[in-house]
């Protein structure tokens, strides 16, 4: 454990964190390779637009775009898969719709983690209907438990264990998003 990891783990006090699953340096190495893969996947003149799915992807997106050495633009999607209750409603609401035009552009949806796949299944159809030149998904984590994923991510950072993970953008009830590493929660 490095100094930052020790300090962040100590501050949680409540011993909320079980163990560090991906360290900050492991994440940085993987994100750098993903950025290079994405840059290599498009012709030089392609019009590339990354859509970060908020809030969970905000840290990943910030690191990822700085590793993609080619022209691109960035916008966001804000979706909520939860209704008024705490239990997932299975209905994904688009709370912010990007103003950027999508027709004829190469769209990459940037997602923090693919779990049940509900978010991507419901969101991608709507984006595909806007007539982009291509539509791909880049996910930092993939639990590989989605029963029927209609839109499989082209780029995945890590195949994640089926545990509840926090940090590097991922939250539990809005806490822990700022941890520089990814940890599992003690249950
Ligand atoms: P899905 O729609 O079930 O694939 O879930 C996607 C969203 O659920 C992610 O974008 C996260 O915001 C949230 N989520 C799923 N699994 C986890 C987890 O282990 N930790 C934190 N958030 C999660
Ligand atoms: Mg979340």
PDB file of C-alpha atoms and ligand atoms in Angstrom:
ATOM      1  CA  UNK A   1       0.000   0.000   0.000  1.00  0.00           C
ATOM      2  CA  UNK A   2       1.437   3.419  -0.892  1.00  0.00           C
ATOM      3  CA  UNK A   3       1.106   6.560   1.251  1.00  0.00           C
ATOM      4  CA  UNK A   4      -2.035   7.893  -0.476  1.00  0.00           C
ATOM      5  CA  UNK A   5      -3.733   4.518  -0.214  1.00  0.00           C
ATOM      6  CA  UNK A   6      -2.863   4.329   3.490  1.00  0.00           C
ATOM      7  CA  UNK A   7      -4.232   7.816   4.154  1.00  0.00           C
ATOM      8  CA  UNK A   8      -7.475   7.261   2.254  1.00  0.00           C
ATOM      9  CA  UNK A   9      -8.026   3.870   3.862  1.00  0.00           C
ATOM     10  CA  UNK A  10      -7.347   5.339   7.307  1.00  0.00           C
ATOM     11  CA  UNK A  11      -9.771   8.235   6.804  1.00  0.00           C
ATOM     12  CA  UNK A  12     -12.717   5.889   6.209  1.00  0.00           C
ATOM     13  CA  UNK A  13     -12.384   5.045   9.934  1.00  0.00           C
ATOM     14  CA  UNK A  14     -15.557   2.981   9.884  1.00  0.00           C
ATOM     15  CA  UNK A  15     -13.488   0.185   8.295  1.00  0.00           C
ATOM     16  CA  UNK A  16     -15.885   0.393   5.407  1.00  0.00           C
ATOM     17  CA  UNK A  17     -13.337  -0.824   2.901  1.00  0.00           C
ATOM     18  CA  UNK A  18     -12.609  -4.530   2.605  1.00  0.00           C
ATOM     19  CA  UNK A  19      -9.529  -4.413   0.385  1.00  0.00           C
ATOM     20  CA  UNK A  20      -8.030  -2.543  -2.543  1.00  0.00           C
ATOM     21  CA  UNK A  21      -9.007  -4.322  -5.767  1.00  0.00           C
ATOM     22  CA  UNK A  22      -7.186  -2.047  -8.248  1.00  0.00           C
ATOM     23  CA  UNK A  23      -4.463   0.327  -7.069  1.00  0.00           C
ATOM     24  CA  UNK A  24      -4.058   3.817  -8.515  1.00  0.00           C
ATOM     25  CA  UNK A  25      -0.968   2.747 -10.459  1.00  0.00           C
ATOM     26  CA  UNK A  26      -2.629  -0.391 -11.883  1.00  0.00           C
ATOM     27  CA  UNK A  27      -5.529   1.773 -13.044  1.00  0.00           C
ATOM     28  CA  UNK A  28      -3.179   4.369 -14.571  1.00  0.00           C
ATOM     29  CA  UNK A  29      -1.294   1.696 -16.551  1.00  0.00           C
ATOM     30  CA  UNK A  30      -4.485   0.135 -17.857  1.00  0.00           C
ATOM     31  CA  UNK A  31      -6.076   3.491 -18.758  1.00  0.00           C
ATOM     32  CA  UNK A  32      -2.943   4.505 -20.691  1.00  0.00           C
ATOM     33  CA  UNK A  33      -3.173   1.331 -22.786  1.00  0.00           C
ATOM     34  CA  UNK A  34      -6.892   1.811 -23.358  1.00  0.00           C
ATOM     35  CA  UNK A  35      -6.257   5.359 -24.567  1.00  0.00           C
ATOM     36  CA  UNK A  36      -3.659   4.112 -27.041  1.00  0.00           C
ATOM     37  CA  UNK A  37      -6.041   1.359 -28.262  1.00  0.00           C
ATOM     38  CA  UNK A  38      -8.832   3.879 -28.813  1.00  0.00           C
ATOM     39  CA  UNK A  39      -6.548   6.307 -30.665  1.00  0.00           C
ATOM     40  CA  UNK A  40      -5.406   3.478 -32.958  1.00  0.00           C
ATOM     41  CA  UNK A  41      -8.964   2.343 -33.727  1.00  0.00           C
ATOM     42  CA  UNK A  42     -10.053   5.354 -35.783  1.00  0.00           C
ATOM     43  CA  UNK A  43      -8.789   6.869 -39.024  1.00  0.00           C
ATOM     44  CA  UNK A  44      -7.007  10.197 -38.561  1.00  0.00           C
ATOM     45  CA  UNK A  45      -9.882  12.257 -39.974  1.00  0.00           C
ATOM     46  CA  UNK A  46     -12.675  10.535 -38.010  1.00  0.00           C
ATOM     47  CA  UNK A  47     -14.906  12.873 -35.997  1.00  0.00           C
ATOM     48  CA  UNK A  48     -14.780  11.264 -32.534  1.00  0.00           C
ATOM     49  CA  UNK A  49     -17.118  12.228 -29.671  1.00  0.00           C
ATOM     50  CA  UNK A  50     -16.786  10.696 -26.210  1.00  0.00           C
ATOM     51  CA  UNK A  51     -19.930  10.706 -24.080  1.00  0.00           C
ATOM     52  CA  UNK A  52     -19.160  10.210 -20.403  1.00  0.00           C
ATOM     53  CA  UNK A  53     -21.988   8.622 -18.457  1.00  0.00           C
ATOM     54  CA  UNK A  54     -22.250  10.631 -15.242  1.00  0.00           C
ATOM     55  CA  UNK A  55     -21.656  10.595 -12.469  1.00  0.00           C
ATOM     56  CA  UNK A  56     -19.682   7.376 -12.172  1.00  0.00           C
ATOM     57  CA  UNK A  57     -17.388   7.895 -15.165  1.00  0.00           C
ATOM     58  CA  UNK A  58     -16.097  11.360 -14.260  1.00  0.00           C
ATOM     59  CA  UNK A  59     -12.673  10.306 -12.926  1.00  0.00           C
ATOM     60  CA  UNK A  60     -12.117   7.627 -15.572  1.00  0.00           C
ATOM     61  CA  UNK A  61     -13.160   9.970 -18.391  1.00  0.00           C
ATOM     62  CA  UNK A  62     -10.784  12.679 -17.197  1.00  0.00           C
ATOM     63  CA  UNK A  63      -7.838  10.287 -17.142  1.00  0.00           C
ATOM     64  CA  UNK A  64      -8.838   8.468 -20.329  1.00  0.00           C
ATOM     65  CA  UNK A  65      -9.156  11.494 -22.623  1.00  0.00           C
ATOM     66  CA  UNK A  66      -5.657  12.625 -21.648  1.00  0.00           C
ATOM     67  CA  UNK A  67      -4.340   9.300 -22.969  1.00  0.00           C
ATOM     68  CA  UNK A  68      -6.065   9.485 -26.370  1.00  0.00           C
ATOM     69  CA  UNK A  69      -3.549  11.225 -28.631  1.00  0.00           C
ATOM     70  CA  UNK A  70      -5.859  12.274 -31.466  1.00  0.00           C
ATOM     71  CA  UNK A  71      -8.543  14.951 -32.004  1.00  0.00           C
ATOM     72  CA  UNK A  72     -11.769  14.305 -30.120  1.00  0.00           C
ATOM     73  CA  UNK A  73     -14.636  16.071 -28.387  1.00  0.00           C
ATOM     74  CA  UNK A  74     -16.258  15.373 -25.026  1.00  0.00           C
ATOM     75  CA  UNK A  75     -19.827  15.636 -23.782  1.00  0.00           C
ATOM     76  CA  UNK A  76     -21.847  13.880 -21.118  1.00  0.00           C
ATOM     77  CA  UNK A  77     -24.899  11.736 -20.559  1.00  0.00           C
ATOM     78  CA  UNK A  78     -26.687  11.838 -17.236  1.00  0.00           C
ATOM     79  CA  UNK A  79     -28.846   8.814 -16.668  1.00  0.00           C
ATOM     80  CA  UNK A  80     -30.567   7.426 -13.650  1.00  0.00           C
ATOM     81  CA  UNK A  81     -31.660   3.825 -13.417  1.00  0.00           C
ATOM     82  CA  UNK A  82     -33.400   4.467 -10.142  1.00  0.00           C
ATOM     83  CA  UNK A  83     -36.932   5.737  -9.730  1.00  0.00           C
ATOM     84  CA  UNK A  84     -38.057   7.450  -6.571  1.00  0.00           C
ATOM     85  CA  UNK A  85     -37.323   4.406  -4.398  1.00  0.00           C
ATOM     86  CA  UNK A  86     -33.956   2.868  -3.634  1.00  0.00           C
ATOM     87  CA  UNK A  87     -34.602  -0.305  -5.609  1.00  0.00           C
ATOM     88  CA  UNK A  88     -33.648  -0.257  -9.284  1.00  0.00           C
ATOM     89  CA  UNK A  89     -36.739   0.379 -11.353  1.00  0.00           C
ATOM     90  CA  UNK A  90     -35.184  -1.067 -14.495  1.00  0.00           C
ATOM     91  CA  UNK A  91     -36.170   2.142 -16.276  1.00  0.00           C
ATOM     92  CA  UNK A  92     -33.289   4.377 -17.324  1.00  0.00           C
ATOM     93  CA  UNK A  93     -34.128   8.049 -17.409  1.00  0.00           C
ATOM     94  CA  UNK A  94     -31.965  10.450 -19.429  1.00  0.00           C
ATOM     95  CA  UNK A  95     -31.631  13.479 -17.142  1.00  0.00           C
ATOM     96  CA  UNK A  96     -29.213  15.411 -19.381  1.00  0.00           C
ATOM     97  CA  UNK A  97     -29.189  15.027 -23.106  1.00  0.00           C
ATOM     98  CA  UNK A  98     -25.991  16.194 -24.824  1.00  0.00           C
ATOM     99  CA  UNK A  99     -26.458  19.163 -27.104  1.00  0.00           C
ATOM    100  CA  UNK A 100     -23.703  17.942 -29.417  1.00  0.00           C
ATOM    101  CA  UNK A 101     -25.036  16.625 -32.747  1.00  0.00           C
ATOM    102  CA  UNK A 102     -24.357  12.905 -33.253  1.00  0.00           C
ATOM    103  CA  UNK A 103     -25.269  12.171 -36.875  1.00  0.00           C
ATOM    104  CA  UNK A 104     -22.257  10.991 -38.865  1.00  0.00           C
ATOM    105  CA  UNK A 105     -19.932  11.074 -35.843  1.00  0.00           C
ATOM    106  CA  UNK A 106     -18.006   8.275 -34.139  1.00  0.00           C
ATOM    107  CA  UNK A 107     -19.541   8.025 -30.674  1.00  0.00           C
ATOM    108  CA  UNK A 108     -17.861   6.335 -27.700  1.00  0.00           C
ATOM    109  CA  UNK A 109     -19.965   5.965 -24.553  1.00  0.00           C
ATOM    110  CA  UNK A 110     -17.686   5.929 -21.509  1.00  0.00           C
ATOM    111  CA  UNK A 111     -19.085   3.941 -18.591  1.00  0.00           C
ATOM    112  CA  UNK A 112     -17.610   3.224 -15.148  1.00  0.00           C
ATOM    113  CA  UNK A 113     -18.931  -0.297 -14.655  1.00  0.00           C
ATOM    114  CA  UNK A 114     -21.197  -2.742 -16.456  1.00  0.00           C
ATOM    115  CA  UNK A 115     -23.243  -4.660 -13.912  1.00  0.00           C
ATOM    116  CA  UNK A 116     -26.731  -5.844 -14.935  1.00  0.00           C
ATOM    117  CA  UNK A 117     -26.363  -4.141 -18.324  1.00  0.00           C
ATOM    118  CA  UNK A 118     -29.684  -2.342 -17.921  1.00  0.00           C
ATOM    119  CA  UNK A 119     -28.185   1.121 -18.334  1.00  0.00           C
ATOM    120  CA  UNK A 120     -26.390   0.335 -21.578  1.00  0.00           C
ATOM    121  CA  UNK A 121     -29.255  -1.723 -23.016  1.00  0.00           C
ATOM    122  CA  UNK A 122     -31.689   1.125 -22.506  1.00  0.00           C
ATOM    123  CA  UNK A 123     -29.401   3.994 -23.464  1.00  0.00           C
ATOM    124  CA  UNK A 124     -27.598   2.718 -26.542  1.00  0.00           C
ATOM    125  CA  UNK A 125     -30.700   2.202 -28.668  1.00  0.00           C
ATOM    126  CA  UNK A 126     -31.589   5.857 -28.281  1.00  0.00           C
ATOM    127  CA  UNK A 127     -28.083   7.010 -29.221  1.00  0.00           C
ATOM    128  CA  UNK A 128     -27.927   4.599 -32.185  1.00  0.00           C
ATOM    129  CA  UNK A 129     -31.203   6.086 -33.456  1.00  0.00           C
ATOM    130  CA  UNK A 130     -29.446   9.436 -33.885  1.00  0.00           C
ATOM    131  CA  UNK A 131     -27.552   8.026 -36.824  1.00  0.00           C
ATOM    132  CA  UNK A 132     -23.899   8.116 -35.663  1.00  0.00           C
ATOM    133  CA  UNK A 133     -21.219   6.828 -38.048  1.00  0.00           C
ATOM    134  CA  UNK A 134     -20.333   4.294 -35.337  1.00  0.00           C
ATOM    135  CA  UNK A 135     -21.232   3.597 -31.721  1.00  0.00           C
ATOM    136  CA  UNK A 136     -18.826   1.910 -29.293  1.00  0.00           C
ATOM    137  CA  UNK A 137     -18.693   1.501 -25.533  1.00  0.00           C
ATOM    138  CA  UNK A 138     -15.644   1.852 -23.343  1.00  0.00           C
ATOM    139  CA  UNK A 139     -16.100   0.545 -19.788  1.00  0.00           C
ATOM    140  CA  UNK A 140     -13.481   0.627 -17.059  1.00  0.00           C
ATOM    141  CA  UNK A 141     -14.997  -2.376 -15.282  1.00  0.00           C
ATOM    142  CA  UNK A 142     -17.159  -5.247 -16.466  1.00  0.00           C
ATOM    143  CA  UNK A 143     -18.630  -7.729 -13.978  1.00  0.00           C
ATOM    144  CA  UNK A 144     -19.560 -10.149 -16.811  1.00  0.00           C
ATOM    145  CA  UNK A 145     -22.837 -11.019 -15.118  1.00  0.00           C
ATOM    146  CA  UNK A 146     -25.260  -9.178 -17.411  1.00  0.00           C
ATOM    147  CA  UNK A 147     -27.775 -11.794 -18.593  1.00  0.00           C
ATOM    148  CA  UNK A 148     -28.383 -10.297 -22.020  1.00  0.00           C
ATOM    149  CA  UNK A 149     -26.149  -7.437 -22.985  1.00  0.00           C
ATOM    150  CA  UNK A 150     -27.286  -6.098 -26.347  1.00  0.00           C
ATOM    151  CA  UNK A 151     -24.341  -3.685 -26.555  1.00  0.00           C
ATOM    152  CA  UNK A 152     -21.024  -5.292 -25.633  1.00  0.00           C
ATOM    153  CA  UNK A 153     -18.221  -2.836 -24.775  1.00  0.00           C
ATOM    154  CA  UNK A 154     -15.389  -2.822 -27.310  1.00  0.00           C
ATOM    155  CA  UNK A 155     -12.889  -1.660 -24.685  1.00  0.00           C
ATOM    156  CA  UNK A 156     -12.875  -2.958 -21.101  1.00  0.00           C
ATOM    157  CA  UNK A 157     -10.352  -2.021 -18.440  1.00  0.00           C
ATOM    158  CA  UNK A 158     -10.777  -4.946 -16.070  1.00  0.00           C
ATOM    159  CA  UNK A 159     -13.100  -7.932 -15.653  1.00  0.00           C
ATOM    160  CA  UNK A 160     -14.294  -7.067 -12.163  1.00  0.00           C
ATOM    161  CA  UNK A 161     -15.176  -9.428  -9.320  1.00  0.00           C
ATOM    162  CA  UNK A 162     -18.855  -9.605  -8.434  1.00  0.00           C
ATOM    163  CA  UNK A 163     -18.482  -7.440  -5.349  1.00  0.00           C
ATOM    164  CA  UNK A 164     -19.685  -3.922  -4.624  1.00  0.00           C
ATOM    165  CA  UNK A 165     -16.831  -1.647  -5.669  1.00  0.00           C
ATOM    166  CA  UNK A 166     -16.188   1.986  -4.768  1.00  0.00           C
ATOM    167  CA  UNK A 167     -13.640   4.655  -5.626  1.00  0.00           C
ATOM    168  CA  UNK A 168     -12.262   6.194  -8.829  1.00  0.00           C
ATOM    169  CA  UNK A 169     -15.753   7.618  -9.513  1.00  0.00           C
ATOM    170  CA  UNK A 170     -17.789   4.711  -8.165  1.00  0.00           C
ATOM    171  CA  UNK A 171     -19.964   5.451  -5.170  1.00  0.00           C
ATOM    172  CA  UNK A 172     -22.004   3.919  -2.417  1.00  0.00           C
ATOM    173  CA  UNK A 173     -24.807   6.399  -1.663  1.00  0.00           C
ATOM    174  CA  UNK A 174     -22.582   9.190  -3.119  1.00  0.00           C
ATOM    175  CA  UNK A 175     -19.611   8.415  -0.844  1.00  0.00           C
ATOM    176  CA  UNK A 176     -16.130   7.233  -1.854  1.00  0.00           C
ATOM    177  CA  UNK A 177     -16.117   8.629  -5.426  1.00  0.00           C
ATOM    178  CA  UNK A 178     -12.854  10.486  -4.745  1.00  0.00           C
ATOM    179  CA  UNK A 179     -10.734   7.501  -3.674  1.00  0.00           C
ATOM    180  CA  UNK A 180      -7.797   7.266  -6.125  1.00  0.00           C
ATOM    181  CA  UNK A 181      -8.062   3.454  -6.114  1.00  0.00           C
ATOM    182  CA  UNK A 182     -10.927   0.953  -6.423  1.00  0.00           C
ATOM    183  CA  UNK A 183     -11.863  -1.003  -3.297  1.00  0.00           C
ATOM    184  CA  UNK A 184     -14.532  -3.475  -2.308  1.00  0.00           C
ATOM    185  CA  UNK A 185     -16.916  -2.560   0.483  1.00  0.00           C
ATOM    186  CA  UNK A 186     -17.017  -4.544   3.676  1.00  0.00           C
ATOM    187  CA  UNK A 187     -20.480  -6.073   3.948  1.00  0.00           C
TER     188      UNK A 187
HETATM  189  P1  LIG B   1     -26.136  -1.661 -14.730  1.00  0.00           P
HETATM  190  O1  LIG B   1     -27.183  -0.815 -15.379  1.00  0.00           O
HETATM  191  O2  LIG B   1     -26.723  -2.665 -13.763  1.00  0.00           O
HETATM  192  O3  LIG B   1     -25.150  -2.288 -15.686  1.00  0.00           O
HETATM  193  O4  LIG B   1     -25.333  -0.750 -13.729  1.00  0.00           O
HETATM  194  C1  LIG B   1     -24.598   0.309 -14.146  1.00  0.00           C
HETATM  195  C2  LIG B   1     -24.465   1.361 -13.067  1.00  0.00           C
HETATM  196  O5  LIG B   1     -24.735   0.867 -11.745  1.00  0.00           O
HETATM  197  C3  LIG B   1     -23.037   1.823 -13.049  1.00  0.00           C
HETATM  198  O6  LIG B   1     -22.840   2.865 -13.973  1.00  0.00           O
HETATM  199  C4  LIG B   1     -22.852   2.235 -11.609  1.00  0.00           C
HETATM  200  O7  LIG B   1     -23.239   3.588 -11.431  1.00  0.00           O
HETATM  201  C5  LIG B   1     -23.780   1.339 -10.820  1.00  0.00           C
HETATM  202  N1  LIG B   1     -23.033   0.177 -10.267  1.00  0.00           N
HETATM  203  C6  LIG B   1     -23.099  -1.103 -10.654  1.00  0.00           C
HETATM  204  N2  LIG B   1     -22.265  -1.886  -9.938  1.00  0.00           N
HETATM  205  C7  LIG B   1     -21.640  -1.063  -9.062  1.00  0.00           C
HETATM  206  C8  LIG B   1     -20.620  -1.266  -8.035  1.00  0.00           C
HETATM  207  O8  LIG B   1     -20.101  -2.369  -7.779  1.00  0.00           O
HETATM  208  N3  LIG B   1     -20.245  -0.153  -7.354  1.00  0.00           N
HETATM  209  C9  LIG B   1     -20.752   1.084  -7.591  1.00  0.00           C
HETATM  210  N4  LIG B   1     -21.681   1.324  -8.546  1.00  0.00           N
HETATM  211  C10 LIG B   1     -22.136   0.253  -9.261  1.00  0.00           C
HETATM  212 MG1  LIG B   2     -23.723   4.864  -9.132  1.00  0.00          MG
END
